[in-house]
mmCIF file with all atom_site columns, C-alpha atoms in Angstrom:
data_model
loop_
_atom_site.group_PDB
_atom_site.id
_atom_site.type_symbol
_atom_site.label_atom_id
_atom_site.label_alt_id
_atom_site.label_comp_id
_atom_site.label_asym_id
_atom_site.label_entity_id
_atom_site.label_seq_id
_atom_site.pdbx_PDB_ins_code
_atom_site.Cartn_x
_atom_site.Cartn_y
_atom_site.Cartn_z
_atom_site.occupancy
_atom_site.B_iso_or_equiv
_atom_site.pdbx_formal_charge
_atom_site.auth_seq_id
_atom_site.auth_comp_id
_atom_site.auth_asym_id
_atom_site.auth_atom_id
_atom_site.pdbx_PDB_model_num
ATOM 1  C CA . MET A 1 1  ? 0.000   0.000   0.000  1.00 46.00 ? 1  MET A CA 1
ATOM 2  C CA . SER A 1 2  ? 1.052   3.543   -0.546 1.00 53.00 ? 2  SER A CA 1
ATOM 3  C CA . SER A 1 3  ? 2.560   5.410   2.369  1.00 68.00 ? 3  SER A CA 1
ATOM 4  C CA . ASN A 1 4  ? 0.713   8.388   0.877  1.00 91.00 ? 4  ASN A CA 1
ATOM 5  C CA . LEU A 1 5  ? -2.386  6.998   2.588  1.00 92.00 ? 5  LEU A CA 1
ATOM 6  C CA . LEU A 1 6  ? -0.678  7.387   5.944  1.00 92.00 ? 6  LEU A CA 1
ATOM 7  C CA . SER A 1 7  ? -0.492  11.145  5.402  1.00 94.00 ? 7  SER A CA 1
ATOM 8  C CA . ARG A 1 8  ? -4.242  11.109  6.124  1.00 95.00 ? 8  ARG A CA 1
ATOM 9  C CA . ILE A 1 9  ? -3.538  9.967   9.692  1.00 96.00 ? 9  ILE A CA 1
ATOM 10 C CA . THR A 1 10 ? -2.627  12.825  12.006 1.00 94.00 ? 10 THR A CA 1
ATOM 11 C CA . LEU A 1 11 ? -1.341  12.995  15.560 1.00 93.00 ? 11 LEU A CA 1
ATOM 12 C CA . ASN A 1 12 ? -2.152  16.249  17.303 1.00 93.00 ? 12 ASN A CA 1
ATOM 13 C CA . PRO A 1 13 ? -2.166  16.653  21.092 1.00 92.00 ? 13 PRO A CA 1
ATOM 14 C CA . GLU A 1 14 ? -4.969  19.219  20.684 1.00 92.00 ? 14 GLU A CA 1
ATOM 15 C CA . VAL A 1 15 ? -7.304  16.740  18.950 1.00 92.00 ? 15 VAL A CA 1
ATOM 16 C CA . CYS A 1 16 ? -8.735  13.677  20.733 1.00 93.00 ? 16 CYS A CA 1
ATOM 17 C CA . HIS A 1 17 ? -5.963  13.706  23.362 1.00 92.00 ? 17 HIS A CA 1
ATOM 18 C CA . GLY A 1 18 ? -3.317  13.008  20.744 1.00 91.00 ? 18 GLY A CA 1
ATOM 19 C CA . LYS A 1 19 ? -4.857  9.783   19.472 1.00 95.00 ? 19 LYS A CA 1
ATOM 20 C CA . PRO A 1 20 ? -4.352  9.107   15.765 1.00 96.00 ? 20 PRO A CA 1
ATOM 21 C CA . THR A 1 21 ? -7.174  10.757  13.844 1.00 96.00 ? 21 THR A CA 1
ATOM 22 C CA . ILE A 1 22 ? -8.253  11.131  10.248 1.00 96.00 ? 22 ILE A CA 1
ATOM 23 C CA . ARG A 1 23 ? -7.090  14.395  8.696  1.00 94.00 ? 23 ARG A CA 1
ATOM 24 C CA . ASN A 1 24 ? -7.067  16.195  12.045 1.00 91.00 ? 24 ASN A CA 1
ATOM 25 C CA . GLN A 1 25 ? -10.808 15.629  12.453 1.00 93.00 ? 25 GLN A CA 1
ATOM 26 C CA . ARG A 1 26 ? -12.345 14.123  15.546 1.00 93.00 ? 26 ARG A CA 1
ATOM 27 C CA . TYR A 1 27 ? -12.644 10.695  13.954 1.00 97.00 ? 27 TYR A CA 1
ATOM 28 C CA . THR A 1 28 ? -10.050 8.394   15.469 1.00 97.00 ? 28 THR A CA 1
ATOM 29 C CA . VAL A 1 29 ? -8.424  5.415   13.822 1.00 97.00 ? 29 VAL A CA 1
ATOM 30 C CA . GLU A 1 30 ? -9.799  3.445   16.762 1.00 97.00 ? 30 GLU A CA 1
ATOM 31 C CA . LEU A 1 31 ? -13.382 4.467   15.904 1.00 98.00 ? 31 LEU A CA 1
ATOM 32 C CA . ILE A 1 32 ? -13.051 3.379   12.285 1.00 98.00 ? 32 ILE A CA 1
ATOM 33 C CA . LEU A 1 33 ? -11.494 0.047   13.270 1.00 98.00 ? 33 LEU A CA 1
ATOM 34 C CA . ASP A 1 34 ? -14.265 -0.519  15.835 1.00 98.00 ? 34 ASP A CA 1
ATOM 35 C CA . LEU A 1 35 ? -16.926 0.203   13.211 1.00 98.00 ? 35 LEU A CA 1
ATOM 36 C CA . LEU A 1 36 ? -15.323 -2.193  10.742 1.00 98.00 ? 36 LEU A CA 1
ATOM 37 C CA . SER A 1 37 ? -14.929 -4.918  13.367 1.00 98.00 ? 37 SER A CA 1
ATOM 38 C CA . SER A 1 38 ? -18.598 -4.530  14.343 1.00 98.00 ? 38 SER A CA 1
ATOM 39 C CA . GLY A 1 39 ? -19.518 -5.500  10.793 1.00 98.00 ? 39 GLY A CA 1
ATOM 40 C CA . MET A 1 40 ? -20.143 -2.120  9.186  1.00 98.00 ? 40 MET A CA 1
ATOM 41 C CA . SER A 1 41 ? -19.136 -1.903  5.551  1.00 98.00 ? 41 SER A CA 1
ATOM 42 C CA . GLU A 1 42 ? -17.022 0.894   4.106  1.00 98.00 ? 42 GLU A CA 1
ATOM 43 C CA . ASP A 1 43 ? -20.125 2.239   2.359  1.00 98.00 ? 43 ASP A CA 1
ATOM 44 C CA . GLU A 1 44 ? -22.111 2.292   5.619  1.00 98.00 ? 44 GLU A CA 1
ATOM 45 C CA . ILE A 1 45 ? -19.331 4.176   7.405  1.00 98.00 ? 45 ILE A CA 1
ATOM 46 C CA . ILE A 1 46 ? -19.084 6.710   4.586  1.00 98.00 ? 46 ILE A CA 1
ATOM 47 C CA . SER A 1 47 ? -22.874 7.125   4.636  1.00 98.00 ? 47 SER A CA 1
ATOM 48 C CA . ASP A 1 48 ? -22.960 7.650   8.428  1.00 97.00 ? 48 ASP A CA 1
ATOM 49 C CA . TYR A 1 49 ? -19.864 9.900   8.459  1.00 97.00 ? 49 TYR A CA 1
ATOM 50 C CA . PRO A 1 50 ? -20.011 11.981  5.246  1.00 96.00 ? 50 PRO A CA 1
ATOM 51 C CA . SER A 1 51 ? -16.620 13.641  5.768  1.00 96.00 ? 51 SER A CA 1
ATOM 52 C CA . ILE A 1 52 ? -14.921 10.213  5.793  1.00 97.00 ? 52 ILE A CA 1
ATOM 53 C CA . GLU A 1 53 ? -13.610 9.003   2.444  1.00 97.00 ? 53 GLU A CA 1
ATOM 54 C CA . LYS A 1 54 ? -12.744 5.477   1.323  1.00 97.00 ? 54 LYS A CA 1
ATOM 55 C CA . GLU A 1 55 ? -9.055  6.426   1.369  1.00 97.00 ? 55 GLU A CA 1
ATOM 56 C CA . ASP A 1 56 ? -9.418  7.409   5.048  1.00 98.00 ? 56 ASP A CA 1
ATOM 57 C CA . ILE A 1 57 ? -10.657 3.922   5.879  1.00 98.00 ? 57 ILE A CA 1
ATOM 58 C CA . LEU A 1 58 ? -7.790  2.361   3.930  1.00 97.00 ? 58 LEU A CA 1
ATOM 59 C CA . ALA A 1 59 ? -5.374  4.650   5.775  1.00 97.00 ? 59 ALA A CA 1
ATOM 60 C CA . CYS A 1 60 ? -6.739  3.409   9.121  1.00 97.00 ? 60 CYS A CA 1
ATOM 61 C CA . LEU A 1 61 ? -6.233  -0.186  8.051  1.00 96.00 ? 61 LEU A CA 1
ATOM 62 C CA . GLU A 1 62 ? -2.690  0.524   6.868  1.00 95.00 ? 62 GLU A CA 1
ATOM 63 C CA . TYR A 1 63 ? -1.914  2.356   10.123 1.00 94.00 ? 63 TYR A CA 1
ATOM 64 C CA . ALA A 1 64 ? -3.161  -0.599  12.179 1.00 94.00 ? 64 ALA A CA 1
ATOM 65 C CA . SER A 1 65 ? -1.268  -3.044  9.987  1.00 92.00 ? 65 SER A CA 1
ATOM 66 C CA . ASN A 1 66 ? 1.955   -1.124  10.521 1.00 89.00 ? 66 ASN A CA 1
ATOM 67 C CA . LEU A 1 67 ? 1.413   -1.149  14.289 1.00 87.00 ? 67 LEU A CA 1
ATOM 68 C CA . VAL A 1 68 ? 1.116   -4.919  14.513 1.00 85.00 ? 68 VAL A CA 1
ATOM 69 C CA . LYS A 1 69 ? 4.170   -5.377  12.317 1.00 85.00 ? 69 LYS A CA 1
ATOM 70 C CA . VAL A 1 70 ? 6.412   -3.607  14.823 1.00 73.00 ? 70 VAL A CA 1
ATOM 71 C CA . LYS A 1 71 ? 4.953   -4.978  18.026 1.00 60.00 ? 71 LYS A CA 1
ATOM 72 C CA . SER A 1 72 ? 5.686   -8.364  19.506 1.00 69.00 ? 72 SER A CA 1
ATOM 73 C CA . ILE A 1 73 ? 2.625   -10.068 20.881 1.00 67.00 ? 73 ILE A CA 1
ATOM 74 C CA . TYR A 1 74 ? 3.024   -12.635 23.627 1.00 72.00 ? 74 TYR A CA 1
ATOM 75 C CA . LYS A 1 75 ? 0.414   -14.826 25.222 1.00 74.00 ? 75 LYS A CA 1
ATOM 76 C CA . ALA A 1 76 ? -0.020  -13.868 28.855 1.00 77.00 ? 76 ALA A CA 1
ATOM 77 C CA . SER A 1 77 ? 0.599   -16.680 31.284 1.00 76.00 ? 77 SER A CA 1
ATOM 78 C CA . ALA A 1 78 ? -2.209  -17.539 33.649 1.00 65.00 ? 78 ALA A CA 1
#
């Protein structure tokens, strides 16, 4: 995927407590991922949030993908 998509993700301490957001709006990457994981389609998200574009959703997915690539995940012992 193009790193150009990642330019849509912004980190600003003045917006949503510095969480990654879409184009400095109050829509967090976390929100978009939660909507997708709840079963909403890209079209439904775009319909419910008119300022969100398909490329914004792809940028959120790329951002999340990059995060899991750099983190090691270990199973917690009981």
